[in-house]
XYZ file of C-alpha atoms in Angstrom:
286
model
C -5.336 10.009 9.330
C -4.765 10.308 5.658
C -2.851 13.695 6.124
C -0.576 11.691 8.414
C 0.018 9.026 5.811
C 0.562 11.840 3.093
C 3.231 13.381 5.533
C 4.952 10.207 6.559
C 5.500 9.169 2.734
C 6.810 12.559 1.515
C 9.193 12.722 4.114
C 10.329 9.268 3.455
C 10.890 10.379 -0.041
C 12.553 13.191 0.650
C 16.302 13.425 -0.681
C 17.898 15.833 1.608
C 20.623 14.305 4.117
C 18.863 14.255 7.409
C 15.661 12.065 6.137
C 18.303 9.308 4.569
C 17.626 7.113 7.758
C 14.046 7.478 7.844
C 14.117 6.568 4.001
C 16.049 3.622 4.536
C 13.180 2.252 7.294
C 10.632 2.913 4.853
C 12.447 1.373 2.055
C 13.020 -2.034 4.178
C 9.360 -2.112 5.438
C 10.646 -1.460 8.568
C 8.125 0.105 11.426
C 9.217 0.745 14.982
C 8.589 -2.780 16.251
C 10.901 -4.241 13.006
C 13.393 -1.943 13.399
C 14.060 -2.521 17.271
C 13.654 -6.204 16.743
C 16.468 -8.767 16.895
C 16.649 -9.655 13.438
C 16.840 -5.758 12.465
C 19.763 -4.459 10.722
C 21.992 -2.818 12.876
C 22.260 0.150 10.491
C 19.326 0.129 7.904
C 20.901 2.513 5.411
C 24.028 0.340 5.086
C 22.017 -2.550 4.642
C 20.044 -1.049 1.689
C 23.706 0.350 0.073
C 24.732 -3.316 0.729
C 21.651 -4.624 -1.199
C 21.377 -2.382 -4.101
C 23.508 -4.262 -6.673
C 21.605 -7.272 -6.075
C 18.486 -5.644 -6.819
C 19.571 -4.708 -10.219
C 19.178 -6.567 -13.476
C 22.870 -6.785 -14.330
C 24.848 -7.529 -10.600
C 28.256 -7.341 -12.495
C 27.254 -3.776 -13.585
C 25.157 -2.243 -10.862
C 23.507 1.300 -11.201
C 25.122 3.823 -8.901
C 23.628 3.804 -5.116
C 20.629 6.147 -5.496
C 20.076 8.908 -3.231
C 16.415 7.330 -2.125
C 14.958 3.866 -2.010
C 11.232 2.890 -2.470
C 9.758 -0.389 -0.975
C 9.894 -3.088 -3.837
C 6.577 -5.046 -3.591
C 3.304 -4.351 -2.874
C 3.087 -6.781 0.207
C 5.907 -5.236 1.784
C 4.489 -1.764 1.378
C 1.215 -3.071 2.852
C 2.829 -4.738 5.471
C 4.608 -1.501 6.451
C 1.156 0.303 6.384
C -0.394 -2.016 8.507
C 2.603 -2.072 10.992
C 2.623 2.050 11.119
C -0.741 2.229 11.678
C -1.982 -0.497 14.155
C -0.180 -1.108 17.541
C 0.213 -4.702 16.092
C 0.423 -6.583 12.682
C 1.369 -10.341 12.041
C 2.220 -10.375 8.051
C 2.020 -14.078 8.002
C -1.522 -14.971 7.144
C -1.031 -18.572 7.186
C 0.325 -18.282 10.698
C -2.641 -15.599 11.334
C -5.286 -18.021 9.955
C -4.090 -20.681 12.279
C -3.802 -18.315 15.692
C -7.082 -16.142 14.826
C -9.103 -17.892 11.928
C -11.784 -15.385 12.282
C -8.960 -12.282 11.422
C -8.508 -13.674 8.081
C -11.687 -13.509 5.880
C -12.153 -14.926 2.218
C -15.853 -14.617 1.718
C -16.861 -11.381 -0.023
C -20.353 -11.585 1.766
C -19.079 -11.453 4.912
C -16.483 -8.775 4.287
C -19.188 -6.756 3.076
C -21.346 -7.707 6.148
C -18.405 -6.269 8.566
C -18.047 -3.309 6.535
C -21.652 -2.315 6.458
C -21.922 -2.769 10.088
C -18.881 -1.283 11.273
C -19.044 1.425 13.698
C -19.113 4.873 11.562
C -17.753 6.644 14.421
C -14.254 4.662 14.028
C -11.309 4.648 11.642
C -10.729 1.251 9.966
C -8.088 -0.197 7.618
C -8.986 -3.012 5.344
C -5.914 -5.259 3.884
C -6.274 -6.966 0.925
C -4.564 -9.696 -0.474
C -5.585 -10.427 -4.404
C -4.329 -13.599 -5.862
C -5.975 -13.149 -9.462
C -4.379 -9.436 -9.580
C -0.899 -10.944 -7.915
C -1.523 -7.637 -6.059
C -1.762 -6.486 -2.126
C -2.772 -3.211 -0.803
C -5.230 -1.114 2.049
C -8.196 0.509 2.187
C -8.114 3.602 4.704
C -11.833 4.136 5.984
C -12.143 7.222 8.055
C -14.938 8.005 10.096
C -18.151 8.911 8.126
C -19.507 12.344 8.525
C -23.353 12.987 8.373
C -23.150 15.180 4.953
C -23.609 11.654 3.238
C -20.337 12.318 0.963
C -19.006 8.869 1.874
C -15.197 8.471 0.775
C -12.262 5.795 1.734
C -8.565 5.858 0.535
C -6.572 3.010 -1.538
C -3.078 2.979 -0.845
C -0.741 0.886 -2.825
C 2.436 0.714 -5.441
C 2.642 -1.560 -8.004
C 5.347 -3.905 -9.141
C 3.630 -6.848 -10.748
C 3.386 -7.805 -14.425
C -0.402 -6.740 -15.347
C 0.371 -2.963 -13.982
C 3.024 -0.669 -14.459
C 5.493 0.286 -11.665
C 4.528 3.496 -9.330
C 5.644 4.466 -6.000
C 3.094 5.167 -2.916
C 4.167 8.800 -3.113
C 3.246 9.100 -6.743
C -0.165 7.450 -6.216
C -1.085 9.582 -3.408
C -0.343 12.719 -5.469
C -2.909 11.468 -8.148
C -6.910 12.118 -7.184
C -7.417 8.259 -7.690
C -5.715 7.821 -4.267
C -9.127 8.909 -2.759
C -12.317 6.976 -3.798
C -15.789 7.978 -3.412
C -18.964 5.942 -2.286
C -19.211 2.812 -0.958
C -16.333 0.490 -0.173
C -18.419 -2.745 -0.786
C -18.757 -1.488 -4.196
C -14.958 -2.080 -4.643
C -15.571 -5.878 -3.321
C -17.964 -6.420 -5.903
C -15.537 -5.306 -8.459
C -12.601 -7.391 -7.098
C -15.068 -10.333 -6.756
C -15.595 -10.320 -10.549
C -11.986 -10.682 -11.417
C -12.385 -13.904 -10.073
C -14.518 -15.510 -12.785
C -13.733 -13.323 -15.953
C -11.630 -10.441 -16.973
C -13.962 -8.742 -19.725
C -13.620 -5.289 -20.901
C -15.462 -3.304 -18.175
C -13.126 -5.239 -15.549
C -10.119 -3.877 -17.529
C -11.187 -0.551 -17.613
C -11.788 -0.864 -13.713
C -8.670 -2.333 -13.350
C -7.024 0.837 -15.301
C -9.122 3.219 -12.880
C -8.410 1.747 -9.807
C -4.798 0.561 -9.690
C -2.631 2.069 -12.528
C -2.406 6.239 -13.360
C -2.490 5.619 -16.945
C -4.814 7.503 -19.258
C -7.232 5.238 -19.823
C -8.659 7.019 -23.101
C -5.138 6.055 -24.537
C -4.589 2.477 -23.293
C -7.768 0.830 -23.855
C -6.720 -2.927 -23.424
C -4.484 -5.056 -21.582
C -3.335 -7.087 -25.144
C -2.748 -3.951 -27.258
C -2.270 -1.012 -24.444
C 0.912 0.868 -25.010
C 2.416 3.332 -22.593
C 5.764 5.345 -21.640
C 7.280 4.133 -18.492
C 7.234 6.438 -15.694
C 10.759 5.804 -14.861
C 12.682 5.365 -18.063
C 10.542 7.433 -20.677
C 10.918 4.043 -22.817
C 7.419 2.747 -24.630
C 5.931 -0.195 -22.802
C 3.111 -2.630 -23.560
C 0.705 -3.430 -20.643
C 0.335 -7.108 -20.586
C -2.472 -9.285 -19.504
C -0.234 -11.882 -17.996
C -0.080 -10.514 -14.285
C -4.256 -10.954 -13.967
C -4.894 -14.450 -13.594
C -8.665 -15.535 -12.971
C -7.890 -18.916 -12.792
C -6.376 -18.186 -9.514
C -8.725 -18.391 -6.759
C -8.523 -16.692 -3.263
C -8.701 -13.318 -2.349
C -7.892 -12.513 1.628
C -9.160 -9.516 3.753
C -8.257 -8.351 7.138
C -10.129 -5.873 8.833
C -8.541 -3.720 11.643
C -10.482 -1.163 13.910
C -7.752 1.877 14.213
C -6.870 3.932 17.097
C -4.993 7.238 15.881
C -3.122 6.872 19.504
C -1.332 3.818 18.118
C -0.545 5.710 14.860
C 0.774 8.798 16.523
C 2.807 6.701 18.774
C 4.631 4.386 15.943
C 5.184 7.912 13.952
C 6.750 9.445 16.680
C 9.022 6.559 17.345
C 10.144 5.967 13.814
C 10.976 9.667 13.552
C 13.035 9.141 16.707
C 14.895 6.001 15.316
C 15.454 7.959 12.191
C 16.867 10.932 13.982
C 14.718 13.414 12.173
C 12.791 13.928 15.553
C 10.428 16.700 13.957
C 6.974 15.132 14.450
C 5.142 18.630 14.885
C 2.606 17.783 11.917
C 1.667 15.065 13.356
C -1.038 16.881 15.905
C -3.187 14.305 18.012
C -5.373 17.024 19.221
C -6.098 18.286 15.416
C -7.150 14.929 14.453
C -9.840 15.018 17.695
C -8.761 11.525 18.730
């Protein structure tokens, strides 16, 4: 299913005219269910064009309307991924906690127990909302083979203070999107952010959530890097990671490839692209 995610994101980032509507649905975070909802914009592409000047730092001097738009927050992207890969997804965590308390977990040991006891023959998605990081992202856990080479995938973009901007498409082109080993080790590192931000934690954050060269950027306080969008020198600041803010929420879902496949076909149909030949359900073995 990782191949499907990469194909979908690549298509949503293409600049050709026939992909513009798919680009708009992606940028607005509209899954098929949301695109057909009563509150959905009648013309997503036009809605983006109308919104664009107000997303600039200087509304009186708006930048030219770009050929491509991208999700603007990590939470929006995480919602979109969950909405695409699942049959249904409730984005309001407080409402979900009230409707189904067991579906939202904040205890690390409980989350680790759920991961350790999950069926190794099925696909899973773990949604992470970290207040200390000010970041939301998802981990895709494919079925595990018998060769002992366990791996999983981290899907994210970054728009917060502590981490420099990157798009999901840029992230997927990096080997850092694929993680080796037990996802419980990821949770152990994440848990430490609740109590301190030591040098080892900063290094882990670099390696896990950015595309920066960690040999060139060693600390948050003094780290320098070149902005990917403007090629200007920037400083990676500590301010976006706040260990005093307690609370990290998790939601674990068992994925059915058929749900993701149905959403893919519907999204391409709604966008007018129509070509979903690369999403072969039979080849996936589902």
